Coordinates of C-alpha atoms in Angstrom, one line a residue:
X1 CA 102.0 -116.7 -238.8
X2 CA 105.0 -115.7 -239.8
X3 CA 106.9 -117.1 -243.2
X4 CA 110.4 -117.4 -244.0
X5 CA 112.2 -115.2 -246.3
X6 CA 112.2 -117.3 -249.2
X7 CA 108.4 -118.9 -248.6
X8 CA 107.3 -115.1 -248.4
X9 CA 109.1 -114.1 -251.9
X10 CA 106.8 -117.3 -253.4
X11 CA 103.4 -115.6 -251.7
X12 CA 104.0 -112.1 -252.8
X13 CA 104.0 -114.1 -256.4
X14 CA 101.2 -116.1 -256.2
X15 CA 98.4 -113.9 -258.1
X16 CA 94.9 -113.0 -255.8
X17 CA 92.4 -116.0 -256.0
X18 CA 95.1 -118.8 -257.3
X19 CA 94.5 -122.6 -256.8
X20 CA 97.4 -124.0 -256.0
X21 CA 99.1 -126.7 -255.2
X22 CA 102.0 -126.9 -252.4
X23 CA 104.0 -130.5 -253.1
X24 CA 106.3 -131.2 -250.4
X25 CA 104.5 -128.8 -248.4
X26 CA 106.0 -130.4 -244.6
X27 CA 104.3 -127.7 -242.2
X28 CA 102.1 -126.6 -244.4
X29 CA 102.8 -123.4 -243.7
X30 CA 102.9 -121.5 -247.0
X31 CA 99.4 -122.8 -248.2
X32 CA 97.9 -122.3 -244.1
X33 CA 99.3 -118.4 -244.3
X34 CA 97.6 -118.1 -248.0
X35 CA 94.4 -119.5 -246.7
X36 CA 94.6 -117.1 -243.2
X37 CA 95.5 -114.0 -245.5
X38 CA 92.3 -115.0 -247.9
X39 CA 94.9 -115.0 -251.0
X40 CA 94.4 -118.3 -252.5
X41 CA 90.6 -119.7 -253.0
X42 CA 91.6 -123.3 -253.1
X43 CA 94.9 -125.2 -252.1
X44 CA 96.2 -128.2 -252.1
X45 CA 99.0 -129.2 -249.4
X46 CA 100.5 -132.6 -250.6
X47 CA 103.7 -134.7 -249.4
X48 CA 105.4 -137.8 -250.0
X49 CA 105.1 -139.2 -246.6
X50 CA 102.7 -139.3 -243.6
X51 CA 104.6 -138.2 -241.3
X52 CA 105.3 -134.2 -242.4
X53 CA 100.9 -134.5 -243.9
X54 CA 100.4 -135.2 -240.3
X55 CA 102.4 -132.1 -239.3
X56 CA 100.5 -129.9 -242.1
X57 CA 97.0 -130.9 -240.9
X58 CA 98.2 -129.9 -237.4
X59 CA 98.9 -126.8 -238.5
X60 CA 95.3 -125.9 -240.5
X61 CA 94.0 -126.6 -237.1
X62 CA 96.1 -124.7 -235.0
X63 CA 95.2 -121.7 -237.4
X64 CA 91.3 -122.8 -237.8
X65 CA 92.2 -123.3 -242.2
X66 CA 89.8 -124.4 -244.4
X67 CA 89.6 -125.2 -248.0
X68 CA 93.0 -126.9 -247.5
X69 CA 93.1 -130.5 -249.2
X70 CA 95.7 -132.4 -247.5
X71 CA 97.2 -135.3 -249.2
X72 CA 99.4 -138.1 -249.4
X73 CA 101.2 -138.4 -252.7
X74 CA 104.3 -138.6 -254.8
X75 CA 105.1 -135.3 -256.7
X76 CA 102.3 -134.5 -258.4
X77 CA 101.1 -138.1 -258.9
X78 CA 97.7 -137.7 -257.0
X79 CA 97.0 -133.8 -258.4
X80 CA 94.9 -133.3 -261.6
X81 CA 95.4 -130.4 -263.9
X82 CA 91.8 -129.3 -263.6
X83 CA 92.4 -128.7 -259.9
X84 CA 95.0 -126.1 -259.8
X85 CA 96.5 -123.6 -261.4
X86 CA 99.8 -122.7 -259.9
X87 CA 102.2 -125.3 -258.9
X88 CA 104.6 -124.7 -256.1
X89 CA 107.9 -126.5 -255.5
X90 CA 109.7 -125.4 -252.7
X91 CA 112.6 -126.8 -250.5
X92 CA 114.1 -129.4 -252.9
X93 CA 116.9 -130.5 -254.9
X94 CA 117.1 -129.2 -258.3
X95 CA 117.0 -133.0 -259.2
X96 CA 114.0 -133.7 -257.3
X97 CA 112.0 -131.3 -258.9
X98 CA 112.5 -132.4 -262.4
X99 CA 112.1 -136.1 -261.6
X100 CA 108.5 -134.1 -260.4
X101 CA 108.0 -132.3 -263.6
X102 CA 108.9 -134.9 -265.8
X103 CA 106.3 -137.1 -264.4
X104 CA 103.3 -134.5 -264.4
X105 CA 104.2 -133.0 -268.4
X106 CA 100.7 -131.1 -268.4
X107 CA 102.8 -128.6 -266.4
X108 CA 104.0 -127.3 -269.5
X109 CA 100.9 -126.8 -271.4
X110 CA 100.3 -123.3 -271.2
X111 CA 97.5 -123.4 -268.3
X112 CA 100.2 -123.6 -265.4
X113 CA 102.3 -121.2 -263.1
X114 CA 105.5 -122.7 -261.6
X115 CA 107.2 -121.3 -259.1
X116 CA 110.2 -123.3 -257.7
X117 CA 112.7 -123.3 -255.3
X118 CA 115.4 -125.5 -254.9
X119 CA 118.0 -126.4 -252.9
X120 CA 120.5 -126.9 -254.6
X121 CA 121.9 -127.8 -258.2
X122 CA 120.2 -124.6 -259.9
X123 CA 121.9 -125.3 -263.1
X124 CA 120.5 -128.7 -263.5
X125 CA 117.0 -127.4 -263.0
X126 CA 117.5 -124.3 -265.3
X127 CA 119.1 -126.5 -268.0
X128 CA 115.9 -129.5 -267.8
X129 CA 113.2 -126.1 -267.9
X130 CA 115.4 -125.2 -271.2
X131 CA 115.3 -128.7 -272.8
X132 CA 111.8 -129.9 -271.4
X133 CA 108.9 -126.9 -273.0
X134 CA 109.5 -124.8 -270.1
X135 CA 110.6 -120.9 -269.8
X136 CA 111.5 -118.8 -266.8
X137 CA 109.3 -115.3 -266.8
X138 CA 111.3 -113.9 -263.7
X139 CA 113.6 -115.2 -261.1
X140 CA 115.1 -113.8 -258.2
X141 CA 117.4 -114.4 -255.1
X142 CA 116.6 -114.4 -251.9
X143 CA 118.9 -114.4 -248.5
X144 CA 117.8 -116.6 -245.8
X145 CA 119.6 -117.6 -242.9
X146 CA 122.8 -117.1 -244.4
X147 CA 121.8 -118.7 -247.1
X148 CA 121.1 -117.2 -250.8
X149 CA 118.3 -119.0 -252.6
X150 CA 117.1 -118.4 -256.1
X151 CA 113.3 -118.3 -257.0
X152 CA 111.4 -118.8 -260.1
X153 CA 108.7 -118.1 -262.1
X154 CA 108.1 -120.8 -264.8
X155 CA 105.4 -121.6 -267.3
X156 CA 105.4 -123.3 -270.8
X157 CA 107.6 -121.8 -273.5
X158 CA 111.0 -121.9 -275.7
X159 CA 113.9 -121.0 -274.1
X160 CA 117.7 -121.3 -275.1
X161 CA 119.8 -120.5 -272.1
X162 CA 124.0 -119.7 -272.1
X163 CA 126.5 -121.3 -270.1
X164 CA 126.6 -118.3 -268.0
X165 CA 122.8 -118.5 -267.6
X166 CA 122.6 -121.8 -266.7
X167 CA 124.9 -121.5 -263.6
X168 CA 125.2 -117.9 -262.9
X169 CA 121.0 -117.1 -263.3
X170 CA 118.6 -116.6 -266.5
X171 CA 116.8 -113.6 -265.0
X172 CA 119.0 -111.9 -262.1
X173 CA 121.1 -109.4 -264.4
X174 CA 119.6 -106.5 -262.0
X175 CA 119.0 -108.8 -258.6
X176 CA 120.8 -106.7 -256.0
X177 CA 122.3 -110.3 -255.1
X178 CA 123.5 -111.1 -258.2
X179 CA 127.2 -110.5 -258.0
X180 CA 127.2 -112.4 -254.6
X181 CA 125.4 -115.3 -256.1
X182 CA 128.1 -115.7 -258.8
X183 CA 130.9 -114.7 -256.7
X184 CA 129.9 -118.2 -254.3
X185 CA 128.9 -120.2 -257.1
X186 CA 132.4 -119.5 -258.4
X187 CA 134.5 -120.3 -255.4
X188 CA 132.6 -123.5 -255.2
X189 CA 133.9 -124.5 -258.6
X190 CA 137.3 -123.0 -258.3
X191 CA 137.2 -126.0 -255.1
X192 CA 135.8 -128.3 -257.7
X193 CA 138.5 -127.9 -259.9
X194 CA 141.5 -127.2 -257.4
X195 CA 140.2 -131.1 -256.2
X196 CA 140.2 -132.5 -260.0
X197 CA 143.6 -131.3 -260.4
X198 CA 144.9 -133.6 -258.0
X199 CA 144.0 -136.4 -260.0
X200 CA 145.9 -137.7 -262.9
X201 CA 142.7 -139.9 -264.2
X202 CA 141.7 -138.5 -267.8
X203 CA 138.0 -138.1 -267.0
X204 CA 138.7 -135.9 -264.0
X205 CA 140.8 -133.9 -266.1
X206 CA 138.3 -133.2 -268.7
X207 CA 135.6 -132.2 -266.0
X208 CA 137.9 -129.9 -265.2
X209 CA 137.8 -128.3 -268.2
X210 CA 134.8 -128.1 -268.2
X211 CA 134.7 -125.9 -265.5
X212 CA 136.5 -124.1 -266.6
X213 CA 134.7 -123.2 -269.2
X214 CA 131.9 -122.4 -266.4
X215 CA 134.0 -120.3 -265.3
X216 CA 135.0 -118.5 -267.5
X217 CA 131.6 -118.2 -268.8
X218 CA 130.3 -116.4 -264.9
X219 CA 133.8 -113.9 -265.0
X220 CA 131.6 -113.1 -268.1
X221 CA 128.2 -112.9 -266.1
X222 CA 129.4 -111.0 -263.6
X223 CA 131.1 -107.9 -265.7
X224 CA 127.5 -108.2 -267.5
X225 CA 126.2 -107.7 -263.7
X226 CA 128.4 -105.1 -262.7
X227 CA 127.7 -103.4 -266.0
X228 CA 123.8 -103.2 -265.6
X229 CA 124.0 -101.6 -262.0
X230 CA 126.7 -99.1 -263.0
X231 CA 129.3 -101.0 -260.7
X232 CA 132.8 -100.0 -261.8
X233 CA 135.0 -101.0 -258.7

């Protein structure tokens, strides 16, 4: 088995002899390809609906998996603390995976590992992990299928992030991705506010400005960027 891009950054992360748990695992293919490569010692593959647990178990048996513990489950809802000790969410909305956080809080008591992946939204999921206990150890992009997805390390902590960090990343100052990852994340808000100008209604006007601010914050990010790896062009 081969993984994707992205699902193989979150393996070469997960430490030698982990229990984790995979929520919203579909396929099950990232806790299948830990179990096959004798990584993980215990894992749990959970999802929301019966359908993609259906596909997962399919998948332990095409690859002859054990110590897999398939299950049917919202978030986090049916996992204990005791069970596991790294947490994976992968393939989400940013907003998904803090509704998932929120209701599990004993991932922020010290005895977890996080690692998350979402799909979208970044800065809403950075800014909950500043404001909820959390604090991200390492983070890093990754390009699959034309698409550039940031990963992260989390675990329990105190952590004040900038504007800048919040959209433009909290740990990829030397990600050889960086400057691309702000450059896009900046010509999606440039659309954002080229679209709010049209509008002469006083709240889209001040959201706006507040982009702008965003922006102006990432021009910021990125001479940081370009500073760090010597870029001067």
């Amino acid at each position: 088995m081969e993984l994707t891009p992205r699902l193989q950054r979150i393996a070469d992360w997960i430490r030698p002899g982990a229990r984790i748990a995979d929520v919203g695992t579909d396929h099950a293919y990232l806790p299948v390809w830990l179990r096959q490569q004798d990584r993980v010692s215990f894992a749990i593959a959970s999802d929301l609906r019966k359908g993609p647990l259906e596909h997962a178990k399919e998948t332990g048996r095409i690859y002859g998996i054990d110590r897999i513990d398939f299950r049917l489950c919202d978030g986090l809802a049916g996992i204990s603390p005791e069970e596991v000790d790294t947490v994976v969410i992968a393939g989400m909305g940013s907003e998904t995976i803090c509704s998932i956080l929120a209701a599990a809080p004993w991932t922020a008591n010290g005895n977890h590992t996080l690692l998350l992946e979402p799909q979208s939204h970044t800065d809403r999921l950075r800014l909950f992990l500043s404001q909820n206990g959390y604090r991200i150890i390492r983070e890093c992009l990754v390009y699959d299928r034309g698409t550039i997805y940031p990963v992260m390390e989390v675990t329990a902590g105190n952590e004040a992030l900038t504007l800048g960090q919040l959209w433009g990343g909290a740990k990829l100052l030397h990600d050889p991705l960086g400057d691309r990852y702000i450059i896009e994340t900046m010509i999606r808000l440039q659309g954002a506010v080229a679209g709010l100008n049209r509008s002469t209604k006083e709240k889209d006007q001040q959201r706006a400005e507040e982009l702008r601010d965003i922006l102006t914050a990432l021009l910021q990010m990125r001479e940081e960027w370009r500073h760090a790896n010597c870029q001067t062009n």
